[in-house]
mmCIF file of C-alpha atoms in Angstrom:
data_model
loop_
_atom_site.group_PDB
_atom_site.id
_atom_site.type_symbol
_atom_site.label_atom_id
_atom_site.label_comp_id
_atom_site.label_asym_id
_atom_site.label_seq_id
_atom_site.Cartn_x
_atom_site.Cartn_y
_atom_site.Cartn_z
ATOM 1 C CA MET A 1 16.743 20.762 14.172
ATOM 2 C CA THR A 2 15.532 19.064 17.852
ATOM 3 C CA SER A 3 12.532 16.955 18.782
ATOM 4 C CA THR A 4 10.195 17.921 21.347
ATOM 5 C CA GLN A 5 7.922 14.088 20.815
ATOM 6 C CA THR A 6 6.260 12.657 23.925
ATOM 7 C CA ASN A 7 4.923 9.457 23.098
ATOM 8 C CA ASN A 8 6.972 8.206 20.961
ATOM 9 C CA PRO A 9 10.206 10.036 21.170
ATOM 10 C CA PHE A 10 12.609 10.325 18.184
ATOM 11 C CA PRO A 11 15.844 8.856 17.944
ATOM 12 C CA PRO A 12 18.520 11.998 17.664
ATOM 13 C CA ASP A 13 20.569 10.074 15.515
ATOM 14 C CA LEU A 14 18.349 9.449 13.004
ATOM 15 C CA LEU A 15 17.466 13.515 13.253
ATOM 16 C CA PRO A 16 19.663 14.842 10.632
ATOM 17 C CA ARG A 17 19.073 11.855 8.254
ATOM 18 C CA LEU A 18 15.881 13.129 7.416
ATOM 19 C CA ASP A 19 14.189 16.022 5.638
ATOM 20 C CA PRO A 20 13.847 18.669 8.529
ATOM 21 C CA ARG A 21 10.464 19.912 7.035
ATOM 22 C CA PHE A 22 9.056 16.324 8.370
ATOM 23 C CA VAL A 23 10.568 16.416 11.351
ATOM 24 C CA GLU A 24 8.954 19.831 11.947
ATOM 25 C CA TYR A 25 5.588 18.238 11.246
ATOM 26 C CA TYR A 26 5.684 15.121 13.158
ATOM 27 C CA ASP A 27 7.213 16.955 16.114
ATOM 28 C CA LYS A 28 4.197 19.120 15.587
ATOM 29 C CA ASN A 29 0.779 16.778 14.714
ATOM 30 C CA LEU A 30 2.517 13.309 15.776
ATOM 31 C CA ALA A 31 4.537 13.709 18.696
ATOM 32 C CA GLY A 32 1.734 13.705 21.467
ATOM 33 C CA ARG A 33 -0.505 11.649 19.387
ATOM 34 C CA LEU A 34 0.039 7.489 20.587
ATOM 35 C CA GLY A 35 -0.217 5.066 17.066
ATOM 36 C CA THR A 36 -3.101 2.880 15.820
ATOM 37 C CA HIS A 37 -0.779 0.273 17.115
ATOM 38 C CA GLN A 38 -0.295 1.518 20.821
ATOM 39 C CA VAL A 39 -4.324 1.603 20.971
ATOM 40 C CA PRO A 40 -6.572 -1.494 21.795
ATOM 41 C CA LEU A 41 -7.670 -2.609 17.935
ATOM 42 C CA GLU A 42 -11.384 -2.644 19.554
ATOM 43 C CA GLU A 43 -10.887 0.806 20.055
ATOM 44 C CA VAL A 44 -9.460 2.270 16.442
ATOM 45 C CA ARG A 45 -11.479 -0.003 14.919
ATOM 46 C CA ALA A 46 -14.912 1.699 16.438
ATOM 47 C CA ASN A 47 -13.280 4.736 15.762
ATOM 48 C CA PRO A 48 -11.350 4.665 12.422
ATOM 49 C CA GLN A 49 -11.369 8.751 12.639
ATOM 50 C CA LYS A 50 -10.094 9.446 15.825
ATOM 51 C CA TRP A 51 -7.248 7.448 15.229
ATOM 52 C CA ALA A 52 -6.265 8.531 11.899
ATOM 53 C CA ARG A 53 -3.144 10.548 11.124
ATOM 54 C CA LYS A 54 -4.282 13.399 9.750
ATOM 55 C CA TRP A 55 -2.451 14.196 6.819
ATOM 56 C CA PRO A 56 -1.808 17.744 5.135
ATOM 57 C CA VAL A 57 -2.667 17.126 1.762
ATOM 58 C CA ASN A 58 -4.020 19.110 -1.106
ATOM 59 C CA THR A 59 -7.760 18.478 -1.979
ATOM 60 C CA THR A 60 -9.084 18.363 -5.511
ATOM 61 C CA GLN A 61 -12.319 20.065 -6.525
ATOM 62 C CA SER A 62 -14.977 17.807 -5.384
ATOM 63 C CA ARG A 63 -16.533 15.538 -8.335
ATOM 64 C CA ASP A 64 -19.241 13.477 -6.496
ATOM 65 C CA SER A 65 -21.046 12.227 -9.098
ATOM 66 C CA LEU A 66 -18.860 10.467 -10.581
ATOM 67 C CA ILE A 67 -17.332 8.482 -7.711
ATOM 68 C CA TYR A 68 -19.550 5.041 -7.164
ATOM 69 C CA ASP A 69 -19.533 2.747 -4.033
ATOM 70 C CA TRP A 70 -20.026 -0.740 -5.448
ATOM 71 C CA LYS A 71 -20.279 -3.956 -3.470
ATOM 72 C CA ILE A 72 -18.802 -7.309 -4.756
ATOM 73 C CA ALA A 73 -18.888 -10.771 -4.293
ATOM 74 C CA GLY A 74 -15.994 -12.145 -2.467
ATOM 75 C CA GLY A 75 -14.267 -15.777 -2.660
ATOM 76 C CA ARG A 76 -16.019 -18.709 -1.137
ATOM 77 C CA ASP A 77 -14.600 -17.947 2.471
ATOM 78 C CA SER A 78 -16.420 -14.440 1.785
ATOM 79 C CA GLU A 79 -19.546 -12.434 2.218
ATOM 80 C CA GLY A 80 -18.365 -9.702 -0.343
ATOM 81 C CA PHE A 81 -16.363 -6.528 0.582
ATOM 82 C CA ARG A 82 -16.481 -2.819 -1.110
ATOM 83 C CA ILE A 83 -15.499 -1.067 -3.520
ATOM 84 C CA ARG A 84 -14.995 2.445 -4.746
ATOM 85 C CA THR A 85 -14.379 3.695 -8.435
ATOM 86 C CA TYR A 86 -13.211 6.797 -9.578
ATOM 87 C CA HIS A 87 -14.384 8.113 -13.300
ATOM 88 C CA PRO A 88 -13.020 11.167 -14.902
ATOM 89 C CA ASN A 89 -15.278 13.741 -16.500
ATOM 90 C CA GLU A 90 -16.174 12.924 -20.017
ATOM 91 C CA THR A 91 -16.224 16.544 -20.430
ATOM 92 C CA LEU A 92 -12.693 17.154 -20.278
ATOM 93 C CA ALA A 93 -11.401 13.454 -20.653
ATOM 94 C CA GLY A 94 -12.993 12.946 -23.615
ATOM 95 C CA PRO A 95 -15.209 9.282 -23.709
ATOM 96 C CA GLY A 96 -14.504 6.037 -23.005
ATOM 97 C CA PRO A 97 -13.728 3.147 -22.334
ATOM 98 C CA TYR A 98 -11.075 4.170 -20.617
ATOM 99 C CA ALA A 99 -7.524 2.782 -19.064
ATOM 100 C CA VAL A 100 -8.393 1.079 -15.293
ATOM 101 C CA HIS A 101 -6.074 1.226 -12.104
ATOM 102 C CA LEU A 102 -6.580 -0.585 -9.267
ATOM 103 C CA ASN A 103 -5.638 0.808 -5.729
ATOM 104 C CA PHE A 104 -4.905 -1.394 -2.564
ATOM 105 C CA HIS A 105 -4.357 0.829 0.212
ATOM 106 C CA GLY A 106 -2.067 0.380 2.684
ATOM 107 C CA GLY A 107 -2.349 -0.522 7.040
ATOM 108 C CA GLY A 108 -0.060 -3.372 7.544
ATOM 109 C CA TRP A 109 -3.138 -5.584 6.434
ATOM 110 C CA VAL A 110 -4.919 -4.379 9.852
ATOM 111 C CA PHE A 111 -5.710 -0.972 9.439
ATOM 112 C CA GLY A 112 -7.548 1.196 6.647
ATOM 113 C CA ASP A 113 -10.513 1.811 4.280
ATOM 114 C CA LEU A 114 -11.911 3.605 1.038
ATOM 115 C CA THR A 115 -10.742 7.109 3.258
ATOM 116 C CA THR A 116 -7.111 5.910 3.305
ATOM 117 C CA ASP A 117 -6.025 6.682 -0.467
ATOM 118 C CA ALA A 118 -9.133 8.929 -1.494
ATOM 119 C CA THR A 119 -7.299 12.066 -2.586
ATOM 120 C CA LEU A 120 -5.081 9.882 -4.482
ATOM 121 C CA CYS A 121 -7.731 8.161 -6.209
ATOM 122 C CA GLN A 122 -9.269 11.490 -7.064
ATOM 123 C CA ARG A 123 -6.642 13.581 -8.631
ATOM 124 C CA LEU A 124 -5.897 10.059 -10.801
ATOM 125 C CA SER A 125 -8.910 10.326 -12.111
ATOM 126 C CA ASP A 126 -9.755 14.120 -12.088
ATOM 127 C CA GLN A 127 -5.633 14.150 -14.044
ATOM 128 C CA LEU A 128 -5.876 11.283 -16.434
ATOM 129 C CA PRO A 129 -8.346 9.583 -18.689
ATOM 130 C CA LEU A 130 -8.273 6.697 -16.470
ATOM 131 C CA VAL A 131 -10.942 4.365 -13.879
ATOM 132 C CA VAL A 132 -9.875 3.614 -10.517
ATOM 133 C CA VAL A 133 -10.791 1.199 -8.488
ATOM 134 C CA ASP A 134 -10.028 1.230 -4.740
ATOM 135 C CA VAL A 135 -10.689 -1.915 -3.060
ATOM 136 C CA GLU A 136 -11.644 -2.032 0.666
ATOM 137 C CA TYR A 137 -10.193 -5.983 0.958
ATOM 138 C CA ARG A 138 -11.062 -7.607 4.635
ATOM 139 C CA LEU A 139 -8.418 -6.582 7.334
ATOM 140 C CA CYS A 140 -6.151 -9.261 9.113
ATOM 141 C CA PRO A 141 -7.203 -11.267 12.751
ATOM 142 C CA GLY A 142 -6.928 -9.993 16.766
ATOM 143 C CA LYS A 143 -9.200 -10.319 18.687
ATOM 144 C CA PHE A 144 -11.744 -8.403 16.482
ATOM 145 C CA ALA A 145 -10.473 -10.243 13.751
ATOM 146 C CA GLN A 146 -12.414 -9.559 10.400
ATOM 147 C CA ALA A 147 -10.114 -11.971 8.571
ATOM 148 C CA GLN A 148 -6.975 -14.193 8.175
ATOM 149 C CA PHE A 149 -4.197 -13.357 6.321
ATOM 150 C CA GLY A 150 -4.483 -14.716 2.973
ATOM 151 C CA GLN A 151 -8.551 -14.195 2.539
ATOM 152 C CA ASN A 152 -7.507 -10.467 2.009
ATOM 153 C CA LEU A 153 -5.708 -11.863 -1.264
ATOM 154 C CA ASN A 154 -8.507 -13.746 -2.643
ATOM 155 C CA ASP A 155 -10.344 -10.105 -2.343
ATOM 156 C CA ALA A 156 -7.672 -8.636 -4.479
ATOM 157 C CA TRP A 157 -8.243 -11.641 -7.117
ATOM 158 C CA ALA A 158 -12.030 -11.164 -6.760
ATOM 159 C CA ALA A 159 -11.715 -7.940 -7.282
ATOM 160 C CA LEU A 160 -9.476 -8.129 -10.464
ATOM 161 C CA LEU A 161 -11.715 -10.493 -11.609
ATOM 162 C CA TRP A 162 -15.007 -8.194 -11.195
ATOM 163 C CA THR A 163 -13.408 -5.404 -13.144
ATOM 164 C CA LEU A 164 -12.607 -7.236 -15.823
ATOM 165 C CA GLU A 165 -15.809 -9.009 -16.449
ATOM 166 C CA ASN A 166 -17.420 -5.338 -15.920
ATOM 167 C CA ALA A 167 -15.704 -3.821 -18.024
ATOM 168 C CA PHE A 168 -19.027 -2.572 -20.019
ATOM 169 C CA THR A 169 -20.798 -1.417 -17.063
ATOM 170 C CA LEU A 170 -17.496 0.565 -16.018
ATOM 171 C CA ASP A 171 -16.551 1.651 -19.208
ATOM 172 C CA ILE A 172 -13.213 0.768 -19.308
ATOM 173 C CA ASN A 173 -10.963 -1.599 -21.556
ATOM 174 C CA PRO A 174 -10.177 -4.784 -20.225
ATOM 175 C CA LEU A 175 -6.288 -4.998 -22.117
ATOM 176 C CA SER A 176 -5.198 -1.451 -20.268
ATOM 177 C CA VAL A 177 -5.114 -2.810 -16.839
ATOM 178 C CA SER A 178 -2.629 -1.592 -14.223
ATOM 179 C CA ILE A 179 -2.677 -2.704 -10.273
ATOM 180 C CA GLY A 180 -0.720 -1.044 -7.331
ATOM 181 C CA GLY A 181 -0.983 0.212 -3.899
ATOM 182 C CA ILE A 182 1.020 1.826 -1.071
ATOM 183 C CA SER A 183 3.046 -0.344 1.825
ATOM 184 C CA ALA A 184 0.916 -4.005 2.529
ATOM 185 C CA GLY A 185 -1.468 -2.182 -0.757
ATOM 186 C CA ALA A 186 1.336 -2.758 -2.745
ATOM 187 C CA HIS A 187 2.431 -6.268 -0.903
ATOM 188 C CA LEU A 188 -0.703 -7.290 -1.839
ATOM 189 C CA ALA A 189 -0.869 -6.059 -5.658
ATOM 190 C CA CYS A 190 3.105 -7.739 -6.140
ATOM 191 C CA VAL A 191 0.982 -11.200 -5.765
ATOM 192 C CA LEU A 192 -1.492 -10.036 -8.260
ATOM 193 C CA GLN A 193 1.023 -9.528 -10.714
ATOM 194 C CA HIS A 194 2.308 -12.816 -10.461
ATOM 195 C CA ARG A 195 -0.759 -14.316 -10.206
ATOM 196 C CA ALA A 196 -1.906 -12.612 -13.287
ATOM 197 C CA ARG A 197 0.643 -13.993 -15.101
ATOM 198 C CA ASP A 198 -0.353 -17.099 -14.373
ATOM 199 C CA ALA A 199 -4.270 -16.815 -15.237
ATOM 200 C CA ASN A 200 -2.595 -15.146 -18.789
ATOM 201 C CA ILE A 201 -4.241 -11.807 -17.901
ATOM 202 C CA ALA A 202 -2.240 -9.177 -19.172
ATOM 203 C CA LEU A 203 -1.798 -5.970 -16.956
ATOM 204 C CA LYS A 204 0.145 -2.960 -18.166
ATOM 205 C CA LEU A 205 1.991 -1.907 -14.856
ATOM 206 C CA LEU A 206 2.549 -2.603 -11.057
ATOM 207 C CA ILE A 207 3.167 0.110 -8.892
ATOM 208 C CA ALA A 208 4.524 -0.801 -5.808
ATOM 209 C CA ALA A 209 5.367 1.816 -3.131
ATOM 210 C CA VAL A 210 7.624 1.088 0.133
ATOM 211 C CA PRO A 211 6.136 -2.878 -0.696
ATOM 212 C CA PRO A 212 6.773 -5.558 2.952
ATOM 213 C CA LEU A 213 7.786 -8.288 0.372
ATOM 214 C CA ALA A 214 9.975 -10.590 2.886
ATOM 215 C CA ASP A 215 9.482 -13.329 5.636
ATOM 216 C CA HIS A 216 7.546 -11.004 8.543
ATOM 217 C CA ASP A 217 6.217 -14.241 9.677
ATOM 218 C CA GLN A 218 9.155 -15.195 10.811
ATOM 219 C CA TYR A 219 11.029 -12.007 12.360
ATOM 220 C CA GLU A 220 11.227 -12.038 15.680
ATOM 221 C CA LYS A 221 14.305 -9.256 16.069
ATOM 222 C CA PRO A 222 14.797 -6.429 13.600
ATOM 223 C CA THR A 223 18.170 -8.497 12.819
ATOM 224 C CA ASP A 224 16.181 -11.185 11.501
ATOM 225 C CA SER A 225 15.841 -9.798 8.705
ATOM 226 C CA PRO A 226 18.410 -10.104 5.650
ATOM 227 C CA TRP A 227 18.079 -6.574 5.026
ATOM 228 C CA PRO A 228 20.318 -3.798 6.382
ATOM 229 C CA SER A 229 17.708 -1.115 6.100
ATOM 230 C CA PHE A 230 15.618 -3.350 8.469
ATOM 231 C CA SER A 231 18.001 -2.820 11.662
ATOM 232 C CA GLU A 232 19.254 0.680 10.236
ATOM 233 C CA PHE A 233 15.633 2.535 10.725
ATOM 234 C CA SER A 234 14.313 0.019 13.214
ATOM 235 C CA HIS A 235 13.685 3.060 15.555
ATOM 236 C CA ILE A 236 12.465 5.356 13.291
ATOM 237 C CA PRO A 237 9.130 7.101 13.638
ATOM 238 C CA MET A 238 6.308 6.029 11.515
ATOM 239 C CA LEU A 239 7.101 2.414 10.406
ATOM 240 C CA ASN A 240 9.432 0.537 13.588
ATOM 241 C CA TRP A 241 10.029 -2.298 14.986
ATOM 242 C CA GLU A 242 7.907 -2.116 17.592
ATOM 243 C CA ARG A 243 4.818 -1.032 14.734
ATOM 244 C CA MET A 244 5.868 -3.775 12.327
ATOM 245 C CA SER A 245 5.764 -6.475 16.248
ATOM 246 C CA PHE A 246 2.349 -5.370 15.837
ATOM 247 C CA PHE A 247 1.505 -6.097 12.445
ATOM 248 C CA LYS A 248 3.155 -9.458 12.434
ATOM 249 C CA GLN A 249 1.292 -10.164 15.577
ATOM 250 C CA GLN A 250 -2.858 -9.541 13.746
ATOM 251 C CA ALA A 251 -1.440 -10.549 10.628
ATOM 252 C CA PHE A 252 0.093 -13.767 11.490
ATOM 253 C CA PRO A 253 -0.832 -14.613 15.120
ATOM 254 C CA THR A 254 1.150 -17.746 16.517
ATOM 255 C CA GLU A 255 -1.809 -19.494 17.041
ATOM 256 C CA LYS A 256 -2.592 -19.629 13.703
ATOM 257 C CA LEU A 257 0.219 -18.964 11.873
ATOM 258 C CA ALA A 258 0.803 -23.095 10.671
ATOM 259 C CA ASN A 259 -2.729 -22.952 9.528
ATOM 260 C CA ILE A 260 -1.869 -19.557 7.210
ATOM 261 C CA ARG A 261 1.441 -21.549 6.314
ATOM 262 C CA HIS A 262 -0.639 -24.234 5.217
ATOM 263 C CA MET A 263 -3.804 -22.605 3.050
ATOM 264 C CA TYR A 264 -1.494 -20.362 1.165
ATOM 265 C CA PRO A 265 1.814 -20.565 -0.416
ATOM 266 C CA ALA A 266 4.741 -18.801 1.274
ATOM 267 C CA TRP A 267 5.271 -16.488 -1.627
ATOM 268 C CA TRP A 268 1.769 -15.289 -0.849
ATOM 269 C CA ILE A 269 3.765 -13.848 2.380
ATOM 270 C CA SER A 270 6.926 -13.325 0.871
ATOM 271 C CA PRO A 271 6.766 -12.049 -2.791
ATOM 272 C CA LEU A 272 10.268 -12.319 -2.548
ATOM 273 C CA ARG A 273 10.009 -16.222 -2.685
ATOM 274 C CA ALA A 274 7.864 -16.270 -5.454
ATOM 275 C CA PRO A 275 8.949 -19.575 -7.748
ATOM 276 C CA ASN A 276 8.829 -17.806 -11.082
ATOM 277 C CA PHE A 277 9.517 -13.915 -11.938
ATOM 278 C CA ALA A 278 9.406 -14.324 -15.985
ATOM 279 C CA ASN A 279 6.770 -12.311 -18.004
ATOM 280 C CA LEU A 280 5.497 -10.301 -15.416
ATOM 281 C CA CYS A 281 4.713 -6.743 -16.248
ATOM 282 C CA ASP A 282 6.660 -3.308 -15.912
ATOM 283 C CA THR A 283 6.711 -2.265 -12.677
ATOM 284 C CA PHE A 284 7.354 1.146 -10.930
ATOM 285 C CA ILE A 285 9.246 0.722 -7.249
ATOM 286 C CA ALA A 286 8.673 3.589 -5.000
ATOM 287 C CA THR A 287 10.822 3.305 -2.031
ATOM 288 C CA ALA A 288 12.534 5.789 1.039
ATOM 289 C CA GLU A 289 15.088 6.118 2.048
ATOM 290 C CA CYS A 290 14.925 5.983 5.910
ATOM 291 C CA ASP A 291 12.199 3.812 5.667
ATOM 292 C CA ILE A 292 13.027 -0.197 7.371
ATOM 293 C CA LEU A 293 11.289 -1.747 4.143
ATOM 294 C CA ARG A 294 13.365 0.146 1.355
ATOM 295 C CA ASP A 295 16.050 -2.800 0.908
ATOM 296 C CA GLU A 296 13.262 -5.726 0.592
ATOM 297 C CA GLY A 297 11.304 -3.376 -2.096
ATOM 298 C CA GLU A 298 14.331 -2.689 -4.110
ATOM 299 C CA ALA A 299 15.235 -6.725 -4.270
ATOM 300 C CA TYR A 300 12.216 -7.254 -5.326
ATOM 301 C CA GLY A 301 12.659 -5.120 -8.314
ATOM 302 C CA LYS A 302 16.319 -6.687 -8.907
ATOM 303 C CA LYS A 303 14.541 -10.366 -9.343
ATOM 304 C CA LEU A 304 12.273 -8.700 -12.002
ATOM 305 C CA ILE A 305 15.131 -7.111 -13.862
ATOM 306 C CA GLU A 306 17.193 -10.688 -13.601
ATOM 307 C CA ALA A 307 14.148 -12.403 -15.023
ATOM 308 C CA GLY A 308 14.023 -10.185 -17.720
ATOM 309 C CA ASN A 309 11.529 -7.419 -17.069
ATOM 310 C CA ARG A 310 11.535 -3.928 -17.171
ATOM 311 C CA VAL A 311 11.864 -1.912 -14.122
ATOM 312 C CA THR A 312 11.724 1.894 -13.155
ATOM 313 C CA PHE A 313 13.272 2.900 -9.827
ATOM 314 C CA ARG A 314 12.774 6.071 -7.575
ATOM 315 C CA ARG A 315 14.317 6.039 -4.084
ATOM 316 C CA TYR A 316 13.225 9.111 -2.336
ATOM 317 C CA LEU A 317 15.714 10.984 -0.050
ATOM 318 C CA LYS A 318 15.332 11.887 3.559
ATOM 319 C CA VAL A 319 12.044 11.026 4.048
ATOM 320 C CA PRO A 320 9.986 7.720 6.052
ATOM 321 C CA HIS A 321 7.229 5.356 5.298
ATOM 322 C CA SER A 322 4.214 7.112 4.221
ATOM 323 C CA PHE A 323 5.597 10.203 3.422
ATOM 324 C CA MET A 324 3.975 10.549 0.268
ATOM 325 C CA TYR A 325 0.455 11.235 2.093
ATOM 326 C CA MET A 326 2.341 14.544 2.964
ATOM 327 C CA THR A 327 2.031 16.824 0.067
ATOM 328 C CA SER A 328 1.471 19.986 1.171
ATOM 329 C CA VAL A 329 5.001 19.533 3.124
ATOM 330 C CA LEU A 330 7.141 17.701 1.218
ATOM 331 C CA PRO A 331 7.786 18.123 -1.932
ATOM 332 C CA GLN A 332 9.378 14.659 -2.227
ATOM 333 C CA ALA A 333 4.993 13.585 -1.421
ATOM 334 C CA GLU A 334 4.118 15.571 -4.886
ATOM 335 C CA GLN A 335 7.123 13.989 -6.570
ATOM 336 C CA TYR A 336 6.177 10.707 -5.936
ATOM 337 C CA GLN A 337 2.511 11.637 -7.339
ATOM 338 C CA GLU A 338 4.093 13.423 -10.319
ATOM 339 C CA ASP A 339 5.610 9.973 -10.890
ATOM 340 C CA VAL A 340 2.824 7.888 -10.675
ATOM 341 C CA PHE A 341 0.994 10.256 -13.214
ATOM 342 C CA ASN A 342 3.815 9.471 -15.777
ATOM 343 C CA ALA A 343 4.248 5.905 -14.947
ATOM 344 C CA LEU A 344 0.214 5.466 -15.500
ATOM 345 C CA ARG A 345 0.674 7.509 -18.591
ATOM 346 C CA VAL A 346 3.609 5.898 -20.165
ATOM 347 C CA GLY A 347 2.375 2.154 -19.033
ATOM 348 C CA HIS A 348 -1.560 2.943 -20.304
ATOM 349 C CA GLY A 349 -0.321 4.996 -23.489
ATOM 350 C CA LEU A 350 -2.277 7.507 -22.320
#
């Protein structure tokens, strides 16, 4: 397998390590495209669909009447934000109240919206007697900022509280709640795992896929990370050091970093620094073998185990970050989705 990339050349030394189906897809569909971190932020925000990656997905039957949009009030620093709920078909799933799963999309805290994980959310509510709450938290700064880092976490917390407070309206069981996300969304969910425990909110499950959980506000070069995967895959397509540096500049800009660190606990930035890992909910951690973030995600799971919690790990082989969106190309992506379905079945006792 060779690579013909133009804008983002594929490092030859990594070709043998990746599934050739991914390399072929990357060459055909992403080779000539600039990444969103290589385009002015105002352009991406103004034309998100133009710059969004065109993931190959298996679509499900449309059930628009069972999908609802809401705008909810955030914290004291928020004018509110959107969420979207996906409800199972009562004819197939039986009557509620249903278990509920809150989903937080990825995008480096800078990109993403309610379209990012729409296909996965729909599949979950199609196949399980489960309500999915997809959260469009505020995105992080830059010249065209929506919010400062930390406010996204307040939005995530507000979404969890809103879900519990509106259990009757949503037809959900407030005692059967799970949370999760991919990449930056998984980071938000990991912070919520600790905040929920501290607030005596019992969660059934955390699903954390390819999460960034270390001191990304501090890194100036790949070797600043103590995790081998960070240097090993620092030049891989999809999520490399260049893209991580962009996210750092937007989420933790130098001129605002001192204020962020003053306003929010260090473990909100790096959940690996959380002071107490005891009595946390069951966790499913998904990592990708060829991902810059692989080792820190697995380190989080090990800390959970050391504190006496139950954790399921799965490392998906020969794939990079964001592999789970490529369901019509990679069997690893289909396996990930099946694993998520099974984790939710077990976690909620469905």
